[in-house]
Amino acid sequence: MKLSPLAVALTSLAAPVAFANESTPVAPVNVGIERLIISGSRIPEQLDEVPSSVTLIDSDTLLKDMTVSAELQNLLAFRVPGMSPSTGTSSNAGQTLRGRKALVLIDGVPQSTPLRNGSLDIRTLDINAIERVEVIKGATSVYGNGAAGGIINYITKKPSADGKMHGLLGVSSRFSAVKFEDSAGGRLEAALDGNINDFGYVISASRDEYGLQRDAEGDVPGAIYGLSETTSDNLFSKFRYDFDDEQSLQLTYNYFAAAQDTDLVDVTGSVNSGTKTYAIRRPAGSSAKGEPQGPDGNQNLVLKYEHLALFEHTALSLDAYSQTIDNVFFYSQDLSNPSEGFDGGQSIILSKKQGARANFSSGFELGSTALDLIYGVDYLEDVSSQPLVDGRVWVPEMDMQNLAFYLQTKWVIADDWVLKGGVRRDDMSVAVDDYQTLKLCNSAKICSNPLQVKGGTMEFDATTYNLGLRYNGIEGFSPFISFSQGSDVSDLGLLLRSATVNDITKIQTQASLIDNYEAGFSGDWQALHYAAAIYLSQSELGTRTVLNPATGIYEPVRAPQEIRGYELELAYRADDALLVGGNYSYVEGKDTDKDIYLDGQAITPPKLTLFMDWDPSEALSLSLNWLYVGDRERFAPVNGKYSGSQGPVSSYDVLNLAASYKLSDWQFSLGVENLLNEDYYSARSQAFTFAGYNTKGLGTTVNLGVKWSF
């Protein structure tokens, strides 16, 4: 991997810093709530009791990064080793976790639509409502289907415990420093929380209105999944009543919507020709086709009851949830059918989930050994489909019923050894009515052939296991080793819509069983924190797509996959005011059946990040964050052209600046994204050869804001 001149300069600047993974947060955090996570086994546990890689992004880091951008894709791409670089759009397609899809959760409730993955799940909640983010890496079955690469759990804010009312009002404006014209947007946010006797509440609301995004040359990136002239609204509320010290009832509601209502049209470039895609105003007299793209009012409602002493040594957490998702995608000519009068189309992913979960945890002391048992049952109904706005059906309705039982054990032996093991049994069925595949035409002469497919019920049964061991008996050095499995039937809809047989029982719809092996260590020596991990992820079935030249349609291929990689982390506190650090991650994968490298939909280039946080006074805070993405060229062009997601990726780097100043109850902030105005294509833009995806990243963009807290 060759480093750019900027990389060399910043590496010299942060001389104590090497690279990084994350069995603990990127930066050391205070002992207390920030050292606890709940995502790994559904109960609070210390980070040093988790025998696997975890990234914890605390509230201070969230607030600091929000100064530059409120987009969670950007924040996660920088802070989480093993996660692909940000796409710079509203979509996280191609943004994987260790080469596989991650399951996105809000307080443990799934936000992803694994039956038909639309890759809009990372952007489902405003950062203003989040207390911290927990990322568990590697295949896991703790929360069920869809976590082939791990889980990303947004832990939302809780009412303050001091009995007082707390509030926040904020306003900011984000604009291009390259070309200001029509680029200014506005953000409003407000939050209120507190307690009245035994009743606690959190209410958060935000609105983001984007102006025109602009790249380093002042052009507007393409409108496909674009953020230009997009308006996002989020309303989050949480109400909690404590019956006594042991029992509580909590109701949470989240509403998120985003719509790109614009008259922009794309001037489509090509990876193969080396020309970028950019957007211009629609010619006078022409009208927009389709509806504004984006989540059209996604909603979550969760009712949770907790009893901390249901029986002796046993606690209960019981919740029921309901979710509706309505994600509208961009208008595409690839969905045309001239013979029926359709010159294009626009799809919608619809998903309705209803679920209930009972989680028990029991703790025992057995001499010098502490034993925790976590066990329970999950039920989920997920009805998902992908129709078109014009009434055609692309993916038929899939009705999934999933009942699962699980047991997780944790043994803490003589305070030094932590042994965890568990099992989960999933019984799943997916019912699909008879349907006909959609006739789609890339041109008047190249069309797919519609096929009548007999429906039925598909049964998926899987038993998955996990086992891990961590040793804390050596001061400053804590090694771990683990094995975990996940059962994944994600993107079944992609298989159904591309069916080439007349009966769903003949479609290769089997669940993928992912085996994840990992070893690593973490530790602290004086002011230095370090961590590393190496992993191997294997599955007998994966999903990749190849172009069928006869129809012009990309079709899924099921084949064995092997993904391996490593992650490194280092952070050094020079003094009370200065913290420097960084992380490095490398991942590579192959279709082992044909010894073919996996493409850019799964695997991205090596990634290096460095940061420097300087707080010269209690009032002033300054941060520099640098991202370097390396090269990946694994595929040769065919007849002079790359296809699918096999485009070559060349290196680039981006430097961001965040600054804030506190004055009494006021905080003034300045964020600059791409400080040096790097002219680059994102890793996804280079790898994806699909029309309209090769857009450039943002040029220098400024974010000015002020917040008032009380």
XYZ file of C-alpha atoms in Angstrom:
710
model
C 0.000 0.000 0.000
C 1.527 3.300 -1.035
C 0.757 6.399 1.024
C -0.015 9.773 -0.455
C 2.022 12.845 0.555
C -0.804 13.833 2.923
C -0.659 10.370 4.497
C 3.088 10.680 5.106
C 2.680 14.135 6.614
C -0.071 13.147 9.006
C 1.636 9.905 9.991
C 4.672 11.970 10.964
C 2.452 14.404 12.851
C 0.952 11.567 14.881
C 4.278 9.822 15.456
C 3.149 7.802 18.490
C 0.219 6.418 16.496
C 0.321 3.189 14.508
C -2.888 1.589 13.302
C -5.986 0.157 15.010
C -8.816 -2.398 15.710
C -11.389 -2.139 18.470
C -11.927 -4.631 21.203
C -12.457 -1.391 23.132
C -13.377 2.109 21.938
C -10.977 3.998 19.664
C -10.156 6.297 22.559
C -10.018 5.302 26.234
C -13.183 6.299 28.043
C -14.140 6.932 31.632
C -15.059 4.006 33.819
C -18.837 3.871 34.175
C -21.747 3.641 31.802
C -19.497 4.159 28.770
C -17.591 0.976 29.675
C -20.799 -1.082 29.574
C -22.367 -2.633 26.501
C -25.612 -4.573 26.145
C -25.552 -5.686 22.499
C -23.274 -8.699 22.856
C -25.524 -10.784 25.088
C -28.597 -8.577 25.808
C -27.524 -7.695 29.358
C -25.104 -5.012 30.568
C -21.527 -6.267 30.709
C -18.065 -4.766 30.921
C -16.075 -4.483 27.704
C -13.225 -6.510 29.196
C -15.648 -9.427 29.648
C -16.435 -9.681 25.941
C -14.309 -12.242 24.006
C -14.806 -10.625 20.611
C -14.241 -7.347 18.769
C -16.466 -4.481 19.807
C -16.512 -0.809 18.886
C -18.198 1.539 21.332
C -18.775 5.099 20.129
C -19.571 7.194 23.183
C -21.653 10.351 23.509
C -18.674 12.745 23.479
C -17.418 11.268 20.212
C -20.881 11.483 18.668
C -21.178 15.162 19.563
C -17.697 15.904 18.216
C -18.242 14.122 14.904
C -21.687 15.668 14.526
C -19.950 19.032 14.251
C -18.696 17.948 10.820
C -21.646 15.869 9.589
C -24.855 14.475 11.049
C -24.781 11.537 8.605
C -24.291 8.277 10.495
C -22.709 6.574 7.464
C -19.799 9.024 7.668
C -19.350 8.628 11.408
C -19.407 4.820 11.364
C -17.062 4.618 8.376
C -14.430 6.564 10.282
C -14.871 5.179 13.794
C -15.416 1.474 13.076
C -12.459 -0.560 11.806
C -13.683 -3.265 9.444
C -16.511 -1.089 8.146
C -16.382 0.094 4.546
C -15.801 3.777 3.741
C -18.842 5.992 3.460
C -20.630 6.144 0.125
C -21.354 9.864 0.435
C -25.040 9.228 -0.350
C -28.231 8.258 1.463
C -27.578 4.585 0.630
C -25.208 2.238 2.438
C -25.092 -0.241 -0.472
C -21.536 -1.523 -0.620
C -20.901 -0.383 2.965
C -20.295 -3.711 4.696
C -18.927 -4.830 8.055
C -16.001 -7.200 7.566
C -17.202 -7.922 4.044
C -20.753 -8.906 5.008
C -24.035 -7.154 5.707
C -24.652 -5.889 9.225
C -27.968 -5.875 11.067
C -28.910 -2.351 12.184
C -30.841 -2.027 15.460
C -32.372 0.734 17.534
C -32.297 -0.381 21.180
C -32.179 -3.973 19.949
C -35.106 -3.648 17.504
C -34.085 -4.510 13.905
C -34.252 -1.694 11.342
C -32.866 -3.640 8.387
C -35.089 -5.332 5.809
C -33.083 -8.530 5.280
C -35.762 -10.261 3.164
C -35.178 -7.534 0.540
C -32.166 -5.521 1.498
C -32.513 -1.951 0.266
C -29.371 -0.694 2.069
C -31.098 2.299 3.638
C -31.005 0.998 7.208
C -28.027 2.909 8.659
C -29.845 6.205 8.139
C -32.938 5.504 10.266
C -32.488 7.763 13.278
C -31.091 11.225 13.867
C -27.838 11.382 15.772
C -29.466 13.845 18.199
C -31.454 10.965 19.739
C -28.492 8.608 20.211
C -26.583 8.186 23.454
C -23.980 5.788 22.065
C -23.428 3.232 19.304
C -22.389 -0.374 19.927
C -20.924 -2.391 17.060
C -20.417 -6.147 17.514
C -18.368 -7.580 14.668
C -18.494 -11.044 13.163
C -21.464 -13.288 12.400
C -23.868 -13.503 15.328
C -27.312 -14.979 15.917
C -28.037 -13.036 19.121
C -30.697 -10.918 17.370
C -31.665 -13.308 14.567
C -31.607 -13.073 10.776
C -29.494 -10.554 8.884
C -26.380 -10.248 11.088
C -23.905 -11.997 8.779
C -21.242 -9.353 9.431
C -22.346 -8.291 12.899
C -24.720 -5.775 14.455
C -24.863 -1.983 14.726
C -27.013 -1.038 17.708
C -28.057 2.587 18.285
C -28.614 3.007 22.028
C -30.990 5.932 22.487
C -30.887 8.580 25.173
C -32.412 8.040 28.603
C -34.048 10.518 30.997
C -31.545 12.295 33.225
C -31.354 10.803 36.687
C -30.962 14.054 38.667
C -34.700 14.867 38.735
C -34.253 18.081 36.768
C -35.509 19.097 33.345
C -32.827 19.383 30.669
C -33.235 20.877 27.240
C -31.356 21.698 24.070
C -31.998 23.930 21.088
C -29.659 23.968 18.124
C -29.402 25.528 14.713
C -26.741 25.088 12.071
C -26.070 25.721 8.406
C -24.032 23.579 6.026
C -22.712 24.922 2.731
C -20.056 24.362 0.076
C -16.857 26.391 0.321
C -16.071 25.504 -3.303
C -19.195 27.031 -4.828
C -21.662 28.604 -2.410
C -24.517 29.095 -4.902
C -27.664 27.252 -3.716
C -25.584 25.044 -1.431
C -26.672 26.410 1.956
C -28.929 24.193 4.017
C -30.291 24.406 7.523
C -30.653 22.131 10.513
C -32.922 22.580 13.536
C -32.836 20.303 16.547
C -34.498 20.295 19.942
C -34.489 17.902 22.867
C -36.094 17.738 26.298
C -35.673 15.183 29.057
C -36.270 14.861 32.764
C -38.148 13.158 35.582
C -41.343 13.934 37.429
C -41.342 11.698 40.488
C -41.304 8.152 39.038
C -42.043 9.265 35.470
C -39.180 9.939 33.059
C -39.265 11.284 29.516
C -37.091 12.044 26.497
C -38.383 13.980 23.494
C -36.163 14.774 20.536
C -36.965 16.355 17.180
C -34.853 17.459 14.241
C -35.170 18.700 10.686
C -32.339 18.712 8.151
C -32.714 20.610 4.886
C -29.840 20.161 2.455
C -28.951 22.612 -0.243
C -27.007 21.506 -3.304
C -24.104 19.246 -2.418
C -20.985 20.094 -4.399
C -17.842 18.133 -5.228
C -14.290 19.510 -5.360
C -14.972 20.973 -8.813
C -18.195 22.691 -7.708
C -20.515 20.290 -9.531
C -23.540 18.631 -7.934
C -23.104 14.855 -7.417
C -25.701 12.691 -9.156
C -29.264 12.462 -7.900
C -29.347 8.657 -7.481
C -29.389 8.246 -3.686
C -28.295 11.876 -3.591
C -28.631 14.180 -0.597
C -28.945 17.438 -2.543
C -32.222 19.229 -1.747
C -33.233 16.445 0.642
C -35.314 17.153 3.731
C -35.109 14.752 6.686
C -37.413 14.740 9.729
C -37.014 12.745 12.910
C -39.252 12.592 15.969
C -38.125 10.418 18.850
C -39.826 9.997 22.212
C -39.317 7.746 25.205
C -41.514 7.583 28.292
C -40.625 5.507 31.347
C -42.469 4.811 34.578
C -40.748 3.179 37.554
C -43.215 1.260 39.696
C -40.467 0.730 42.286
C -36.727 0.119 42.346
C -37.189 -3.196 40.530
C -40.005 -2.733 38.010
C -40.454 -0.308 35.135
C -42.513 0.158 31.969
C -41.171 2.041 28.952
C -42.759 3.202 25.697
C -40.573 4.331 22.780
C -41.674 5.821 19.466
C -39.487 6.808 16.534
C -40.521 8.440 13.255
C -38.040 9.050 10.452
C -38.702 10.405 6.967
C -36.507 11.803 4.208
C -37.439 12.987 0.726
C -35.332 14.321 -2.115
C -37.826 16.682 -3.737
C -35.769 18.218 -6.505
C -35.775 19.126 -10.200
C -32.247 17.777 -10.677
C -31.480 15.332 -13.482
C -28.283 13.386 -14.003
C -25.702 13.763 -16.707
C -24.610 10.151 -16.524
C -20.940 9.318 -16.775
C -19.178 5.973 -16.688
C -16.463 4.208 -14.731
C -15.217 2.752 -18.002
C -14.968 6.107 -19.778
C -13.564 7.860 -16.706
C -16.294 10.528 -16.737
C -18.219 11.405 -13.595
C -21.957 11.531 -13.092
C -23.236 14.930 -12.016
C -26.623 16.630 -11.751
C -28.055 19.722 -13.443
C -31.380 21.511 -13.326
C -34.116 19.891 -15.352
C -34.677 21.604 -18.702
C -37.574 24.063 -18.759
C -40.850 22.487 -19.771
C -39.952 18.959 -18.637
C -41.421 17.349 -15.540
C -39.956 15.038 -12.915
C -40.784 11.345 -13.159
C -41.862 9.368 -10.131
C -42.043 10.377 -6.490
C -39.332 11.877 -4.250
C -36.928 9.133 -3.182
C -36.289 8.313 0.460
C -37.939 6.763 3.549
C -41.591 7.788 3.420
C -42.322 7.921 7.138
C -40.756 4.853 8.745
C -42.090 4.176 12.250
C -41.093 2.139 15.312
C -43.173 1.553 18.430
C -41.733 -0.446 21.353
C -43.292 -1.308 24.719
C -40.829 -2.714 27.264
C -41.349 -4.086 30.763
C -38.444 -4.826 33.114
C -38.376 -6.646 36.429
C -34.922 -6.741 37.991
C -35.887 -9.335 40.631
C -38.560 -11.518 39.090
C -37.218 -14.469 41.059
C -34.216 -14.825 43.297
C -31.133 -14.068 41.167
C -33.309 -13.619 38.035
C -34.300 -10.545 36.036
C -36.825 -10.277 33.196
C -36.970 -8.002 30.171
C -40.125 -8.306 28.079
C -40.840 -6.208 25.021
C -43.248 -6.039 22.103
C -42.619 -3.959 19.015
C -44.200 -2.899 15.747
C -42.480 -1.378 12.744
C -43.473 -0.095 9.323
C -40.949 0.697 6.591
C -41.746 2.417 3.294
C -38.543 3.126 1.386
C -39.007 4.765 -2.014
C -36.164 4.387 -4.519
C -35.093 6.490 -7.492
C -36.790 6.413 -10.910
C -34.884 4.073 -13.229
C -35.097 3.351 -16.938
C -33.875 -0.176 -16.136
C -37.447 -0.828 -14.970
C -38.896 -0.075 -18.396
C -41.173 -2.237 -20.524
C -41.966 -0.382 -23.780
C -44.435 -3.034 -24.966
C -46.675 -2.204 -21.990
C -46.062 1.543 -22.093
C -43.516 1.835 -19.263
C -40.418 3.891 -20.063
C -39.050 3.258 -16.576
C -40.176 2.671 -13.040
C -39.664 3.327 -9.377
C -39.620 0.623 -6.711
C -40.645 0.659 -3.053
C -39.509 -1.696 -0.311
C -42.402 -2.249 2.071
C -41.876 -4.065 5.339
C -44.102 -4.579 8.353
C -42.667 -6.228 11.438
C -44.318 -7.315 14.647
C -42.341 -9.010 17.342
C -42.179 -9.990 20.982
C -39.202 -11.014 23.097
C -38.777 -12.390 26.602
C -35.240 -12.241 27.950
C -34.273 -13.735 31.329
C -30.936 -13.320 33.078
C -29.872 -15.219 36.182
C -26.680 -14.699 38.157
C -25.023 -17.086 40.603
C -21.843 -17.190 42.701
C -20.157 -20.599 42.712
C -17.140 -20.204 44.952
C -14.601 -18.152 42.993
C -16.728 -18.386 39.835
C -19.531 -16.038 38.798
C -22.071 -17.581 36.421
C -24.556 -15.625 34.307
C -27.283 -17.338 32.324
C -29.117 -15.384 29.621
C -32.023 -17.217 28.028
C -35.325 -16.490 26.368
C -37.525 -16.601 23.329
C -37.947 -14.340 20.270
C -40.914 -14.149 17.923
C -40.956 -12.098 14.736
C -43.346 -11.708 11.827
C -41.873 -9.832 8.860
C -44.005 -9.166 5.782
C -41.853 -7.608 3.047
C -42.268 -6.907 -0.658
C -40.956 -4.679 -3.445
C -43.685 -3.354 -5.731
C -43.305 -0.505 -8.206
C -45.041 2.839 -7.842
C -46.954 2.160 -11.084
C -48.544 -0.999 -9.612
C -46.301 -3.684 -11.104
C -44.864 -6.238 -8.689
C -41.108 -6.800 -8.772
C -40.751 -8.853 -5.572
C -43.898 -10.583 -4.299
C -44.997 -10.373 -0.685
C -42.918 -12.603 1.589
C -44.505 -13.502 4.934
C -41.854 -14.688 7.377
C -42.631 -16.243 10.770
C -39.636 -16.793 13.043
C -39.640 -18.418 16.496
C -36.315 -18.756 18.289
C -35.061 -20.023 21.647
C -31.617 -19.193 22.981
C -29.277 -19.753 25.918
C -26.101 -17.799 26.593
C -23.723 -18.521 29.472
C -20.890 -16.451 30.910
C -18.410 -17.819 33.437
C -16.034 -15.404 35.211
C -13.456 -17.639 36.859
C -11.194 -16.234 39.601
C -11.736 -12.740 38.142
C -9.230 -13.520 35.360
C -10.882 -15.949 32.931
C -14.088 -15.102 31.066
C -15.671 -18.039 29.237
C -18.802 -17.484 27.151
C -20.818 -20.044 25.241
C -24.290 -20.176 23.823
C -26.765 -21.755 21.446
C -29.757 -20.465 19.487
C -32.431 -22.436 17.669
C -34.380 -20.711 14.875
C -37.501 -22.166 13.277
C -38.450 -19.987 10.342
C -40.956 -20.194 7.520
C -41.497 -17.858 4.575
C -44.755 -18.035 2.623
C -44.987 -16.697 -0.946
C -48.042 -16.786 -3.207
C -47.848 -17.676 -6.905
C -46.320 -14.801 -8.860
C -44.846 -13.798 -12.194
C -41.377 -12.330 -12.591
C -41.309 -8.858 -14.077
C -40.442 -8.230 -17.704
C -37.671 -5.621 -17.735
C -35.924 -4.118 -20.738
C -32.503 -2.519 -20.977
C -33.396 -1.604 -24.556
C -36.183 -2.309 -27.032
C -34.401 -5.519 -28.046
C -32.913 -6.728 -24.733
C -35.596 -7.802 -22.272
C -35.954 -10.464 -19.609
C -38.560 -13.171 -20.140
C -41.375 -13.122 -17.545
C -41.869 -16.450 -15.814
C -44.865 -17.772 -13.912
C -43.568 -19.126 -10.592
C -45.485 -21.428 -8.274
C -45.431 -20.204 -4.687
C -45.407 -22.104 -1.433
C -43.849 -22.119 2.007
C -40.111 -22.387 2.550
C -38.872 -23.778 5.862
C -35.580 -22.727 7.417
C -34.335 -24.392 10.590
C -30.940 -23.583 12.052
C -29.063 -24.195 15.288
C -26.121 -21.866 15.812
C -23.429 -21.843 18.465
C -20.872 -19.484 19.925
C -17.897 -19.988 22.216
C -15.320 -17.476 23.415
C -12.576 -17.092 25.988
C -10.819 -13.968 27.306
C -7.999 -13.786 29.840
C -7.552 -10.691 32.052
C -4.832 -12.001 34.374
C -1.938 -10.139 32.735
C -1.735 -6.439 33.468
C -1.879 -4.456 30.245
C -2.528 -7.451 27.997
C -5.912 -9.178 27.563
C -6.066 -11.840 24.812
C -9.228 -13.497 23.507
C -10.309 -16.180 21.066
C -13.825 -16.887 19.816
C -16.034 -18.850 17.450
C -19.499 -17.643 16.494
C -22.133 -18.585 13.957
C -24.943 -16.752 12.246
C -27.858 -18.030 10.172
C -28.720 -15.739 7.284
C -31.581 -15.829 4.767
C -31.130 -12.199 3.795
C -32.147 -10.860 0.391
C -34.498 -13.685 -0.428
C -36.397 -11.152 -2.542
C -33.397 -10.750 -4.859
C -33.518 -14.491 -5.555
C -37.280 -14.460 -6.151
C -37.307 -11.520 -8.548
C -34.518 -13.113 -10.623
C -36.052 -16.606 -10.656
C -35.245 -18.743 -13.695
C -37.361 -21.748 -12.638
C -41.142 -22.109 -12.339
C -41.331 -23.266 -8.714
C -39.852 -21.569 -5.635
C -38.862 -24.995 -4.299
C -36.370 -25.160 -7.189
C -34.788 -21.796 -6.351
C -31.608 -22.098 -4.317
C -33.040 -20.275 -1.320
C -31.224 -22.161 1.436
C -30.077 -20.173 4.444
C -26.393 -19.342 4.687
C -24.645 -20.558 7.825
C -21.683 -18.281 8.554
C -18.798 -19.489 10.716
C -16.706 -16.715 12.242
C -13.311 -17.417 13.869
C -11.471 -14.636 15.655
C -8.442 -14.074 17.901
C -7.075 -10.867 19.296
C -5.941 -8.851 22.283
C -6.251 -5.437 23.864
C -4.488 -3.614 26.653
C -3.276 -0.405 28.227
C 0.274 0.540 29.143
C 0.536 3.858 30.949
C -1.012 6.374 28.515
C -1.079 3.972 25.566
C -4.049 1.852 24.494
C -3.659 -0.846 21.860
C -5.698 -3.676 20.334
C -5.582 -6.091 17.427
C -7.685 -8.874 15.967
C -7.516 -11.344 13.108
C -10.575 -13.173 11.753
C -11.853 -15.717 9.252
C -15.486 -15.805 8.048
C -16.690 -18.794 6.026
C -20.037 -19.752 4.492
C -21.114 -22.538 2.166
C -23.569 -20.183 0.478
C -23.123 -16.521 -0.335
C -24.788 -14.148 -2.746
C -23.023 -12.316 -5.533
C -24.419 -11.099 -8.833
C -23.251 -11.599 -12.409
C -24.499 -10.030 -15.625
C -26.636 -12.183 -17.891
C -25.737 -10.747 -21.315
C -28.843 -12.249 -22.927
C -31.214 -10.229 -20.717
C -29.008 -7.425 -19.422
C -30.114 -8.340 -15.869
C -27.763 -8.967 -12.950
C -28.604 -12.341 -11.442
C -27.590 -13.762 -8.038
C -25.133 -16.644 -7.760
C -24.953 -18.844 -4.649
C -21.430 -20.100 -3.975
C -19.098 -20.792 -1.014
C -17.356 -17.719 0.373
C -14.324 -17.129 2.552
C -13.505 -13.703 3.987
C -10.493 -12.961 6.131
C -8.855 -9.873 7.537
C -7.251 -8.100 10.456
C -7.682 -4.869 12.386
C -5.276 -2.801 14.489
C -5.805 0.040 16.931
C -3.630 2.461 18.860
C -4.408 5.526 20.971
C -2.017 7.645 23.032
C -2.884 10.338 25.570
C 0.048 12.730 25.515
C -1.387 14.822 28.364
C -4.756 15.874 29.758
C -5.398 18.007 26.683
C -4.064 15.923 23.780
C -5.168 12.519 22.517
C -3.909 10.998 19.258
C -4.692 7.645 17.716
C -5.838 5.688 14.738
C -6.965 2.387 13.336
C -6.212 0.229 10.319
C -8.305 -2.542 8.782
C -7.746 -4.978 5.945
C -10.289 -7.411 4.498
C -10.244 -9.727 1.496
C -12.635 -12.398 0.258
C -13.120 -15.048 -2.388
C -15.699 -17.291 -3.963
C -13.807 -20.450 -3.024
C -15.666 -22.671 -5.489
C -14.114 -20.909 -8.495
C -11.288 -19.080 -6.710
C -12.760 -15.714 -7.724
C -12.285 -12.569 -5.656
C -15.464 -11.069 -4.194
C -16.339 -7.733 -5.771
C -16.912 -4.251 -4.405
C -20.404 -5.004 -3.142
C -18.729 -6.948 -0.317
C -15.022 -6.138 -0.157
C -13.472 -2.688 0.004
C -9.807 -1.582 0.038
C -7.618 -1.245 3.142
C -8.640 1.640 5.362
C -6.499 3.794 7.660
C -7.778 6.542 9.955
C -5.871 8.898 12.243
C -7.257 11.417 14.711
C -5.975 14.160 16.979
C -8.183 15.610 19.727
C -6.874 18.713 21.494
C -8.710 20.471 24.331
C -6.470 23.393 25.326
C -9.103 24.658 27.794
C -12.443 23.621 29.239
C -14.160 25.847 26.704
C -12.222 25.099 23.498
C -12.043 21.779 21.640
C -10.261 21.035 18.349
C -10.131 17.788 16.351
C -8.501 16.612 13.130
C -9.720 13.376 11.551
C -8.026 11.828 8.538
C -9.250 8.936 6.410
C -7.079 7.090 3.898
C -8.542 4.467 1.568
C -6.050 2.294 -0.302
C -6.024 0.582 -3.689
C -7.873 -2.572 -4.723
C -7.530 -3.877 -8.261
C -8.615 -7.523 -8.395
C -10.405 -7.773 -11.743
C -9.422 -7.465 -15.383
C -11.661 -5.707 -17.916
C -13.508 -7.803 -20.479
C -13.392 -6.361 -23.991
C -11.905 -3.230 -22.484
C -14.721 -2.707 -19.943
C -15.366 -3.480 -16.288
C -18.787 -4.775 -15.288
C -20.862 -5.202 -12.133
C -18.990 -4.112 -9.020
C -15.541 -5.018 -10.344
C -14.149 -1.584 -11.117
C -10.597 -0.857 -9.877
C -10.319 1.346 -6.787
C -7.514 3.905 -6.516
C -6.462 5.433 -3.200
C -7.707 8.732 -1.798
C -7.657 10.582 1.515
C -9.937 13.060 3.261
C -9.124 15.391 6.168
C -11.876 16.799 8.435
C -11.727 19.540 11.062
C -14.048 19.983 14.059
C -13.916 22.870 16.530
C -16.228 24.026 19.302
C -16.244 26.733 21.951
C -18.436 26.782 25.058
C -19.609 30.023 26.583
C -21.833 29.457 29.606
C -24.895 27.553 28.294
C -23.986 28.208 24.670
C -21.815 26.153 22.347
C -20.531 27.456 19.020
C -19.194 24.950 16.499
C -17.303 24.854 13.219
C -16.941 21.710 11.137
C -15.115 21.393 7.825
C -15.476 18.235 5.756
C -12.690 17.586 3.228
C -10.592 20.478 4.507
C -8.058 20.253 1.662
C -10.706 19.881 -1.068
C -9.528 16.437 -2.199
C -10.958 15.624 -5.648
C -11.936 11.946 -5.389
C -14.405 9.187 -6.119
C -15.514 7.078 -3.151
C -14.535 3.396 -3.087
C -18.085 2.438 -4.072
C -18.201 4.985 -6.901
C -15.051 3.466 -8.382
C -16.065 -0.183 -7.927
C -19.716 0.094 -9.067
C -20.044 0.301 -12.834
C -23.837 0.672 -12.688
C -25.130 3.778 -14.452
C -25.227 6.844 -12.215
C -23.147 5.516 -9.320
C -19.794 7.047 -10.304
C -20.249 10.336 -8.481
C -17.453 12.251 -6.786
C -17.205 12.873 -3.056
C -17.968 16.219 -1.465
C -15.517 19.043 -1.834
C -14.746 21.347 1.086
C -18.008 21.755 3.006
C -18.478 23.993 6.041
C -20.902 23.438 8.909
C -21.537 26.351 11.302
C -23.746 25.844 14.342
C -24.829 27.069 17.743
C -26.566 25.210 20.579
C -28.198 26.391 23.778
C -28.544 23.969 26.678
C -30.452 24.388 29.925
